Coordinates of C-alpha atoms in Angstrom, one line a residue:
M1 CA -100.3 -20.6 42.6
A2 CA -96.8 -19.6 41.6
P3 CA -96.2 -18.8 37.9
A4 CA -94.6 -21.5 35.8
K5 CA -90.9 -21.1 35.4
N6 CA -90.7 -23.1 32.2
M7 CA -92.9 -24.9 29.8
Q8 CA -92.2 -28.2 31.4
E9 CA -94.0 -27.1 34.6
L10 CA -97.3 -26.7 32.7
A11 CA -99.5 -29.7 32.8
D12 CA -99.5 -31.8 29.7
S13 CA -103.3 -31.1 29.4
E14 CA -102.5 -27.3 29.0
L15 CA -100.2 -27.8 26.0
A16 CA -100.8 -28.8 22.4
S17 CA -98.4 -29.8 19.7
L18 CA -97.6 -26.7 17.6
E19 CA -97.5 -28.8 14.5
Q20 CA -101.0 -30.2 15.1
V21 CA -102.3 -26.8 15.9
R22 CA -100.8 -25.3 12.7
S23 CA -102.2 -28.2 10.7
S24 CA -105.8 -27.8 12.1
L25 CA -105.8 -24.0 11.7
S26 CA -104.4 -24.4 8.2
K27 CA -107.3 -26.8 7.3
L28 CA -109.8 -24.3 8.8
W29 CA -108.5 -21.4 6.7
L30 CA -107.9 -23.3 3.5
I31 CA -111.3 -25.1 3.5
S32 CA -113.0 -21.8 4.4
A33 CA -111.2 -19.9 1.7
L34 CA -112.1 -22.6 -0.8
V35 CA -115.8 -22.7 0.1
I36 CA -116.1 -18.9 0.0
G37 CA -114.1 -18.8 -3.3
L38 CA -116.5 -21.4 -4.8
V39 CA -119.5 -19.3 -3.8
L40 CA -117.9 -16.3 -5.5
I41 CA -117.2 -18.3 -8.6
A42 CA -120.8 -19.5 -8.8
Q43 CA -122.0 -15.9 -8.2
S44 CA -119.7 -14.5 -10.8
L45 CA -120.6 -17.1 -13.4
S46 CA -124.4 -16.6 -12.7
G47 CA -124.1 -12.9 -13.3
H48 CA -124.8 -11.9 -9.7
Y49 CA -122.2 -9.2 -9.8
G50 CA -123.2 -8.0 -13.3
E51 CA -120.7 -7.9 -16.1
D52 CA -117.7 -7.0 -13.9
P53 CA -117.2 -9.2 -10.8
E54 CA -113.7 -7.7 -10.2
P55 CA -114.7 -5.6 -7.1
A56 CA -116.1 -8.8 -5.4
W57 CA -112.9 -10.7 -6.2
K58 CA -110.7 -7.8 -4.9
W59 CA -112.7 -7.8 -1.7
F60 CA -112.4 -11.6 -1.3
L61 CA -108.7 -11.7 -2.1
G62 CA -108.0 -8.8 0.3
S63 CA -110.1 -10.3 3.0
V64 CA -108.9 -13.9 3.1
M65 CA -105.7 -14.4 1.0
P66 CA -103.2 -12.4 3.2
T67 CA -103.9 -14.8 6.1
V68 CA -103.9 -17.9 3.9
G69 CA -100.7 -16.7 2.3
V70 CA -99.0 -16.3 5.7
I71 CA -100.2 -19.8 6.7
V72 CA -99.0 -21.5 3.5
G73 CA -95.7 -19.6 3.5
A74 CA -95.0 -20.6 7.1
L75 CA -95.9 -24.2 6.5
C76 CA -93.6 -24.3 3.5
Y77 CA -90.8 -22.6 5.4
T78 CA -91.0 -25.0 8.3
A79 CA -91.8 -28.2 6.3
L80 CA -88.3 -29.6 6.6
D81 CA -87.5 -28.5 10.2
A82 CA -87.9 -31.7 12.3
R83 CA -87.0 -29.8 15.4
R84 CA -90.3 -28.0 15.3
L85 CA -92.1 -31.3 16.0
K86 CA -91.2 -30.9 19.7
Y87 CA -92.7 -27.4 20.0
V88 CA -95.8 -26.8 22.0
V89 CA -98.3 -24.1 22.5
R90 CA -100.7 -23.3 25.3
R91 CA -104.2 -24.4 24.8
S92 CA -105.5 -21.1 25.9
F93 CA -103.7 -19.4 23.1
L94 CA -104.9 -22.1 20.7
R95 CA -108.5 -21.3 21.7
L96 CA -107.9 -17.6 21.1
C97 CA -106.6 -18.4 17.6
Y98 CA -109.5 -20.6 16.8
A99 CA -112.1 -18.2 18.2
L100 CA -110.7 -15.2 16.3
S101 CA -110.3 -17.1 13.1
I102 CA -113.9 -18.5 13.3
V103 CA -115.4 -15.1 14.1
Y104 CA -113.5 -13.5 11.3
L105 CA -114.4 -16.2 8.7
L106 CA -118.1 -16.0 9.8
L107 CA -118.0 -12.2 9.3
V108 CA -116.7 -12.8 5.8
V109 CA -119.4 -15.3 5.1
L110 CA -122.1 -13.1 6.7
T111 CA -121.0 -10.2 4.5
I112 CA -121.9 -12.3 1.4
A113 CA -125.0 -13.9 3.0
I114 CA -126.7 -10.7 4.2
E115 CA -126.6 -9.0 0.9
P116 CA -130.2 -9.9 -0.1
F117 CA -131.5 -8.5 3.2
V118 CA -129.8 -5.0 3.2
A119 CA -130.4 -1.9 1.1
A120 CA -126.8 -1.7 -0.1
D121 CA -125.8 -3.5 -3.3
S122 CA -123.2 -6.2 -3.2
F123 CA -120.2 -3.9 -3.9
E124 CA -121.3 -1.2 -1.5
L125 CA -121.8 -3.9 1.2
M126 CA -118.3 -5.3 0.5
R127 CA -116.8 -1.8 0.6
I128 CA -118.4 -0.9 4.0
S129 CA -117.6 -4.4 5.4
K130 CA -114.1 -3.2 6.1
Y131 CA -115.5 -1.4 9.2
W132 CA -116.2 -4.7 10.8
L133 CA -113.7 -6.9 9.1
A134 CA -110.5 -4.9 9.5
P135 CA -110.4 -4.8 13.3
V136 CA -110.9 -8.5 13.6
Q137 CA -108.5 -9.2 10.7
T138 CA -105.8 -7.2 12.5
L139 CA -106.3 -9.4 15.6
V140 CA -106.3 -12.6 13.5
A141 CA -103.1 -11.5 11.8
S142 CA -101.4 -11.0 15.1
V143 CA -102.3 -14.4 16.6
I144 CA -101.7 -16.3 13.3
G145 CA -98.3 -14.5 12.9
V146 CA -97.2 -15.5 16.4
L147 CA -98.5 -19.1 16.0
F148 CA -96.9 -19.6 12.6
F149 CA -93.6 -17.6 12.9
K150 CA -92.7 -17.6 16.5
A151 CA -91.9 -20.8 18.2
A152 CA -89.9 -22.0 21.2
P153 CA -89.0 -25.6 22.1
P154 CA -90.7 -26.9 25.2
E155 CA -87.5 -27.1 27.3
S156 CA -85.3 -24.5 25.7
S157 CA -84.0 -21.5 27.4
L158 CA -87.3 -20.7 29.0
T159 CA -86.0 -21.3 32.5

């Protein structure tokens, strides 16, 4: 099969509306951040982190908020640009974005959830979690950055 010369040659089933994709990924990230944040609030108020929950909050904010900030910033920046309603994205890229986002968010949740089952205390576990979170966060930042800041109309100069 010859490679597609422009986006129009791709079957409609292979494309998704960029705005719908951004909206659904935004919901995934915002709801996940809210739920994880609520868990940390409950743990902080119950004394789970002792008298100073600051390290837990630094970990959470550094793990989730950069991506949430990029997403919200991009949504604000493009909110009044009606031209973007015509933009599309390949579903294969959409699946990659979802897969990486879900894997990353699950790793964040698992870092909190496994604490009772490991020898390290909460803060030590959060400190060493950078070894498994950072590589995936880098990949997530790459795909989210492309999805939220790089866009091309479906029939523009892609020919």
